[in-house]
mmCIF file with all atom_site columns, C-alpha atoms in Angstrom:
data_model
loop_
_atom_site.group_PDB
_atom_site.id
_atom_site.type_symbol
_atom_site.label_atom_id
_atom_site.label_alt_id
_atom_site.label_comp_id
_atom_site.label_asym_id
_atom_site.label_entity_id
_atom_site.label_seq_id
_atom_site.pdbx_PDB_ins_code
_atom_site.Cartn_x
_atom_site.Cartn_y
_atom_site.Cartn_z
_atom_site.occupancy
_atom_site.B_iso_or_equiv
_atom_site.pdbx_formal_charge
_atom_site.auth_seq_id
_atom_site.auth_comp_id
_atom_site.auth_asym_id
_atom_site.auth_atom_id
_atom_site.pdbx_PDB_model_num
ATOM 1   C CA . MET U 1 1   ? 182.378 19.853 -10.290 1.00 82.00 ? 1   MET U CA 1
ATOM 2   C CA . TRP U 1 2   ? 183.260 17.433 -13.099 1.00 80.00 ? 2   TRP U CA 1
ATOM 3   C CA . ASN U 1 3   ? 183.363 20.281 -15.639 1.00 83.00 ? 3   ASN U CA 1
ATOM 4   C CA . GLU U 1 4   ? 185.662 22.302 -13.396 1.00 80.00 ? 4   GLU U CA 1
ATOM 5   C CA . PHE U 1 5   ? 187.989 19.332 -13.027 1.00 75.00 ? 5   PHE U CA 1
ATOM 6   C CA . LYS U 1 6   ? 187.963 18.755 -16.790 1.00 73.00 ? 6   LYS U CA 1
ATOM 7   C CA . GLN U 1 7   ? 188.816 22.416 -17.429 1.00 74.00 ? 7   GLN U CA 1
ATOM 8   C CA . PHE U 1 8   ? 191.628 22.256 -14.889 1.00 71.00 ? 8   PHE U CA 1
ATOM 9   C CA . ALA U 1 9   ? 193.025 19.012 -16.308 1.00 68.00 ? 9   ALA U CA 1
ATOM 10  C CA . MET U 1 10  ? 192.945 20.295 -19.866 1.00 70.00 ? 10  MET U CA 1
ATOM 11  C CA . LYS U 1 11  ? 194.770 23.556 -19.184 1.00 70.00 ? 11  LYS U CA 1
ATOM 12  C CA . GLY U 1 12  ? 198.046 23.859 -21.022 1.00 63.00 ? 12  GLY U CA 1
ATOM 13  C CA . ASN U 1 13  ? 200.159 24.018 -17.884 1.00 71.00 ? 13  ASN U CA 1
ATOM 14  C CA . VAL U 1 14  ? 198.876 20.720 -16.491 1.00 71.00 ? 14  VAL U CA 1
ATOM 15  C CA . ILE U 1 15  ? 199.422 18.908 -19.778 1.00 71.00 ? 15  ILE U CA 1
ATOM 16  C CA . ASP U 1 16  ? 202.885 20.460 -20.144 1.00 75.00 ? 16  ASP U CA 1
ATOM 17  C CA . LEU U 1 17  ? 203.717 19.331 -16.629 1.00 78.00 ? 17  LEU U CA 1
ATOM 18  C CA . ALA U 1 18  ? 202.544 15.779 -17.347 1.00 78.00 ? 18  ALA U CA 1
ATOM 19  C CA . VAL U 1 19  ? 204.630 15.624 -20.524 1.00 77.00 ? 19  VAL U CA 1
ATOM 20  C CA . GLY U 1 20  ? 207.608 17.019 -18.607 1.00 81.00 ? 20  GLY U CA 1
ATOM 21  C CA . VAL U 1 21  ? 207.292 14.350 -15.915 1.00 85.00 ? 21  VAL U CA 1
ATOM 22  C CA . VAL U 1 22  ? 207.119 11.523 -18.461 1.00 85.00 ? 22  VAL U CA 1
ATOM 23  C CA . ILE U 1 23  ? 210.045 12.862 -20.478 1.00 83.00 ? 23  ILE U CA 1
ATOM 24  C CA . GLY U 1 24  ? 211.946 13.568 -17.260 1.00 81.00 ? 24  GLY U CA 1
ATOM 25  C CA . GLY U 1 25  ? 211.531 9.954  -16.177 1.00 84.00 ? 25  GLY U CA 1
ATOM 26  C CA . ALA U 1 26  ? 212.833 8.703  -19.501 1.00 85.00 ? 26  ALA U CA 1
ATOM 27  C CA . PHE U 1 27  ? 215.663 11.224 -19.425 1.00 80.00 ? 27  PHE U CA 1
ATOM 28  C CA . GLY U 1 28  ? 216.527 10.068 -15.910 1.00 80.00 ? 28  GLY U CA 1
ATOM 29  C CA . LYS U 1 29  ? 217.140 6.546  -17.204 1.00 85.00 ? 29  LYS U CA 1
ATOM 30  C CA . ILE U 1 30  ? 219.428 7.883  -19.918 1.00 84.00 ? 30  ILE U CA 1
ATOM 31  C CA . VAL U 1 31  ? 221.412 9.967  -17.446 1.00 79.00 ? 31  VAL U CA 1
ATOM 32  C CA . SER U 1 32  ? 221.629 7.065  -14.976 1.00 81.00 ? 32  SER U CA 1
ATOM 33  C CA . SER U 1 33  ? 223.047 4.906  -17.748 1.00 85.00 ? 33  SER U CA 1
ATOM 34  C CA . LEU U 1 34  ? 225.469 7.684  -18.691 1.00 81.00 ? 34  LEU U CA 1
ATOM 35  C CA . VAL U 1 35  ? 226.680 7.909  -15.094 1.00 79.00 ? 35  VAL U CA 1
ATOM 36  C CA . GLY U 1 36  ? 226.846 4.177  -14.372 1.00 79.00 ? 36  GLY U CA 1
ATOM 37  C CA . ASP U 1 37  ? 228.005 2.835  -17.728 1.00 84.00 ? 37  ASP U CA 1
ATOM 38  C CA . ILE U 1 38  ? 230.199 5.576  -19.175 1.00 84.00 ? 38  ILE U CA 1
ATOM 39  C CA . ILE U 1 39  ? 231.367 8.168  -16.661 1.00 81.00 ? 39  ILE U CA 1
ATOM 40  C CA . MET U 1 40  ? 231.998 5.975  -13.611 1.00 79.00 ? 40  MET U CA 1
ATOM 41  C CA . PRO U 1 41  ? 234.249 3.544  -15.561 1.00 83.00 ? 41  PRO U CA 1
ATOM 42  C CA . VAL U 1 42  ? 236.296 6.550  -16.729 1.00 84.00 ? 42  VAL U CA 1
ATOM 43  C CA . ILE U 1 43  ? 236.558 7.762  -13.124 1.00 79.00 ? 43  ILE U CA 1
ATOM 44  C CA . ALA U 1 44  ? 237.585 4.227  -12.156 1.00 80.00 ? 44  ALA U CA 1
ATOM 45  C CA . LEU U 1 45  ? 240.580 4.506  -14.482 1.00 85.00 ? 45  LEU U CA 1
ATOM 46  C CA . PHE U 1 46  ? 241.877 7.418  -12.401 1.00 84.00 ? 46  PHE U CA 1
ATOM 47  C CA . THR U 1 47  ? 240.784 6.363  -8.914  1.00 78.00 ? 47  THR U CA 1
ATOM 48  C CA . GLY U 1 48  ? 240.883 2.602  -9.183  1.00 78.00 ? 48  GLY U CA 1
ATOM 49  C CA . VAL U 1 49  ? 237.358 2.433  -7.739  1.00 69.00 ? 49  VAL U CA 1
ATOM 50  C CA . ILE U 1 50  ? 234.467 1.602  -10.064 1.00 68.00 ? 50  ILE U CA 1
ATOM 51  C CA . ASP U 1 51  ? 231.748 2.311  -7.550  1.00 72.00 ? 51  ASP U CA 1
ATOM 52  C CA . PHE U 1 52  ? 232.049 4.513  -4.498  1.00 76.00 ? 52  PHE U CA 1
ATOM 53  C CA . LYS U 1 53  ? 229.158 2.712  -2.792  1.00 79.00 ? 53  LYS U CA 1
ATOM 54  C CA . ASP U 1 54  ? 231.471 0.117  -1.279  1.00 79.00 ? 54  ASP U CA 1
ATOM 55  C CA . LEU U 1 55  ? 233.717 2.647  0.479   1.00 82.00 ? 55  LEU U CA 1
ATOM 56  C CA . ALA U 1 56  ? 233.342 2.578  4.251   1.00 84.00 ? 56  ALA U CA 1
ATOM 57  C CA . TYR U 1 57  ? 235.160 3.275  7.459   1.00 87.00 ? 57  TYR U CA 1
ATOM 58  C CA . GLY U 1 58  ? 233.945 0.682  9.907   1.00 86.00 ? 58  GLY U CA 1
ATOM 59  C CA . SER U 1 59  ? 230.176 0.989  9.984   1.00 84.00 ? 59  SER U CA 1
ATOM 60  C CA . LEU U 1 60  ? 230.292 4.506  8.436   1.00 87.00 ? 60  LEU U CA 1
ATOM 61  C CA . LYS U 1 61  ? 229.401 3.960  4.792   1.00 83.00 ? 61  LYS U CA 1
ATOM 62  C CA . TYR U 1 62  ? 230.452 7.266  3.274   1.00 88.00 ? 62  TYR U CA 1
ATOM 63  C CA . GLY U 1 63  ? 230.811 5.752  -0.207  1.00 85.00 ? 63  GLY U CA 1
ATOM 64  C CA . GLN U 1 64  ? 227.067 5.826  -0.879  1.00 85.00 ? 64  GLN U CA 1
ATOM 65  C CA . PHE U 1 65  ? 227.019 9.546  -0.061  1.00 88.00 ? 65  PHE U CA 1
ATOM 66  C CA . ILE U 1 66  ? 229.946 10.235 -2.393  1.00 85.00 ? 66  ILE U CA 1
ATOM 67  C CA . GLN U 1 67  ? 228.251 8.222  -5.143  1.00 83.00 ? 67  GLN U CA 1
ATOM 68  C CA . ASN U 1 68  ? 225.007 10.185 -4.714  1.00 85.00 ? 68  ASN U CA 1
ATOM 69  C CA . VAL U 1 69  ? 226.881 13.501 -4.833  1.00 86.00 ? 69  VAL U CA 1
ATOM 70  C CA . VAL U 1 70  ? 228.697 12.474 -8.026  1.00 82.00 ? 70  VAL U CA 1
ATOM 71  C CA . ASP U 1 71  ? 225.431 11.292 -9.570  1.00 81.00 ? 71  ASP U CA 1
ATOM 72  C CA . PHE U 1 72  ? 223.713 14.552 -8.605  1.00 84.00 ? 72  PHE U CA 1
ATOM 73  C CA . PHE U 1 73  ? 226.373 16.750 -10.194 1.00 86.00 ? 73  PHE U CA 1
ATOM 74  C CA . ILE U 1 74  ? 226.421 14.730 -13.394 1.00 81.00 ? 74  ILE U CA 1
ATOM 75  C CA . ILE U 1 75  ? 222.615 14.722 -13.625 1.00 79.00 ? 75  ILE U CA 1
ATOM 76  C CA . ALA U 1 76  ? 222.395 18.451 -12.844 1.00 83.00 ? 76  ALA U CA 1
ATOM 77  C CA . PHE U 1 77  ? 225.003 19.262 -15.483 1.00 85.00 ? 77  PHE U CA 1
ATOM 78  C CA . SER U 1 78  ? 223.218 17.055 -18.029 1.00 78.00 ? 78  SER U CA 1
ATOM 79  C CA . VAL U 1 79  ? 219.900 18.779 -17.353 1.00 78.00 ? 79  VAL U CA 1
ATOM 80  C CA . PHE U 1 80  ? 221.630 22.159 -17.643 1.00 85.00 ? 80  PHE U CA 1
ATOM 81  C CA . LEU U 1 81  ? 223.034 21.216 -21.047 1.00 84.00 ? 81  LEU U CA 1
ATOM 82  C CA . LEU U 1 82  ? 219.660 19.896 -22.210 1.00 78.00 ? 82  LEU U CA 1
ATOM 83  C CA . VAL U 1 83  ? 217.830 23.076 -21.167 1.00 80.00 ? 83  VAL U CA 1
ATOM 84  C CA . LYS U 1 84  ? 220.516 25.198 -22.809 1.00 86.00 ? 84  LYS U CA 1
ATOM 85  C CA . LEU U 1 85  ? 220.132 23.197 -26.030 1.00 84.00 ? 85  LEU U CA 1
ATOM 86  C CA . LEU U 1 86  ? 216.343 23.486 -25.964 1.00 78.00 ? 86  LEU U CA 1
ATOM 87  C CA . ASN U 1 87  ? 216.514 27.230 -25.351 1.00 81.00 ? 87  ASN U CA 1
ATOM 88  C CA . ARG U 1 88  ? 218.731 27.605 -28.397 1.00 83.00 ? 88  ARG U CA 1
ATOM 89  C CA . PHE U 1 89  ? 216.058 26.035 -30.597 1.00 79.00 ? 89  PHE U CA 1
ATOM 90  C CA . LYS U 1 90  ? 213.216 27.902 -28.969 1.00 75.00 ? 90  LYS U CA 1
ATOM 91  C CA . ARG U 1 91  ? 211.858 30.590 -31.240 1.00 70.00 ? 91  ARG U CA 1
ATOM 92  C CA . LYS U 1 92  ? 212.739 33.988 -29.931 1.00 68.00 ? 92  LYS U CA 1
ATOM 93  C CA . GLU U 1 93  ? 209.641 36.008 -29.247 1.00 65.00 ? 93  GLU U CA 1
ATOM 94  C CA . GLU U 1 94  ? 209.720 39.719 -29.881 1.00 64.00 ? 94  GLU U CA 1
ATOM 95  C CA . VAL U 1 95  ? 208.744 41.787 -26.894 1.00 69.00 ? 95  VAL U CA 1
ATOM 96  C CA . PRO U 1 96  ? 206.383 44.549 -27.941 1.00 73.00 ? 96  PRO U CA 1
ATOM 97  C CA . LYS U 1 97  ? 207.587 48.005 -27.005 1.00 75.00 ? 97  LYS U CA 1
ATOM 98  C CA . VAL U 1 98  ? 205.314 49.652 -24.510 1.00 75.00 ? 98  VAL U CA 1
ATOM 99  C CA . GLU U 1 99  ? 205.149 53.409 -24.549 1.00 76.00 ? 99  GLU U CA 1
ATOM 100 C CA . VAL U 1 100 ? 204.537 54.987 -21.204 1.00 74.00 ? 100 VAL U CA 1
ATOM 101 C CA . GLN U 1 101 ? 201.853 57.595 -21.470 1.00 76.00 ? 101 GLN U CA 1
ATOM 102 C CA . ILE U 1 102 ? 202.054 60.384 -18.939 1.00 74.00 ? 102 ILE U CA 1
ATOM 103 C CA . ASN U 1 103 ? 198.884 62.313 -18.325 1.00 81.00 ? 103 ASN U CA 1
ATOM 104 C CA . ARG U 1 104 ? 198.914 66.086 -18.734 1.00 82.00 ? 104 ARG U CA 1
ATOM 105 C CA . THR U 1 105 ? 198.924 66.759 -14.981 1.00 86.00 ? 105 THR U CA 1
ATOM 106 C CA . GLU U 1 106 ? 202.086 64.731 -14.424 1.00 84.00 ? 106 GLU U CA 1
ATOM 107 C CA . GLU U 1 107 ? 203.733 66.409 -17.391 1.00 83.00 ? 107 GLU U CA 1
ATOM 108 C CA . LEU U 1 108 ? 202.974 69.874 -16.008 1.00 85.00 ? 108 LEU U CA 1
ATOM 109 C CA . LEU U 1 109 ? 204.223 68.919 -12.559 1.00 86.00 ? 109 LEU U CA 1
ATOM 110 C CA . SER U 1 110 ? 207.465 67.670 -14.090 1.00 87.00 ? 110 SER U CA 1
ATOM 111 C CA . GLU U 1 111 ? 207.916 70.952 -15.948 1.00 88.00 ? 111 GLU U CA 1
ATOM 112 C CA . ILE U 1 112 ? 207.286 72.953 -12.749 1.00 90.00 ? 112 ILE U CA 1
ATOM 113 C CA . ARG U 1 113 ? 209.803 70.814 -10.875 1.00 91.00 ? 113 ARG U CA 1
ATOM 114 C CA . ASP U 1 114 ? 212.421 71.383 -13.572 1.00 90.00 ? 114 ASP U CA 1
ATOM 115 C CA . LEU U 1 115 ? 211.782 75.149 -13.564 1.00 89.00 ? 115 LEU U CA 1
ATOM 116 C CA . LEU U 1 116 ? 212.148 75.285 -9.778  1.00 88.00 ? 116 LEU U CA 1
ATOM 117 C CA . LYS U 1 117 ? 215.439 73.392 -9.988  1.00 88.00 ? 117 LYS U CA 1
ATOM 118 C CA . GLU U 1 118 ? 216.728 75.832 -12.608 1.00 86.00 ? 118 GLU U CA 1
ATOM 119 C CA . GLU U 1 119 ? 215.665 78.831 -10.489 1.00 83.00 ? 119 GLU U CA 1
ATOM 120 C CA . LYS U 1 120 ? 217.332 77.336 -7.411  1.00 80.00 ? 120 LYS U CA 1
ATOM 121 C CA . ASN U 1 121 ? 220.562 76.786 -9.340  1.00 79.00 ? 121 ASN U CA 1
ATOM 122 C CA . PHE U 1 122 ? 220.371 80.334 -10.745 1.00 72.00 ? 122 PHE U CA 1
ATOM 123 C CA . LEU U 1 123 ? 219.947 81.802 -7.270  1.00 71.00 ? 123 LEU U CA 1
ATOM 124 C CA . ARG U 1 124 ? 222.919 79.828 -5.951  1.00 71.00 ? 124 ARG U CA 1
ATOM 125 C CA . LYS U 1 125 ? 225.115 81.244 -8.696  1.00 69.00 ? 125 LYS U CA 1
ATOM 126 C CA . ASP U 1 126 ? 224.026 84.818 -7.806  1.00 62.00 ? 126 ASP U CA 1
ATOM 127 C CA . VAL U 1 127 ? 224.790 84.362 -4.119  1.00 61.00 ? 127 VAL U CA 1
ATOM 128 C CA . THR U 1 128 ? 228.244 82.889 -4.726  1.00 63.00 ? 128 THR U CA 1
ATOM 129 C CA . SER U 1 129 ? 229.324 85.577 -7.196  1.00 59.00 ? 129 SER U CA 1
#
């Protein structure tokens, strides 16, 4: 059982996932700082509100929801740009061309089908003329 676990844990996908989670956590801090320290103050210049969290109507605190939606869109767009940048640097792999091999029986059947179509078209022309 230990050997199976070790093989599972050492597969490339699991290690890639672990690296992705760690980098994602660090990237999340960067994006949170971007949202809170750079983008929200710029939005505050236009709206007069630095943080939407304080907006409320009585006991309905809709500001937190608005803040979360803004954060989500900024984070999603940042991740999109990061993935797009990484894909640009990713080495393009050539896809090998695969030739479809048709066995002799299928080839003969295709030829018979084509001959029957030609004969049918020929007969139609005779009947109409």
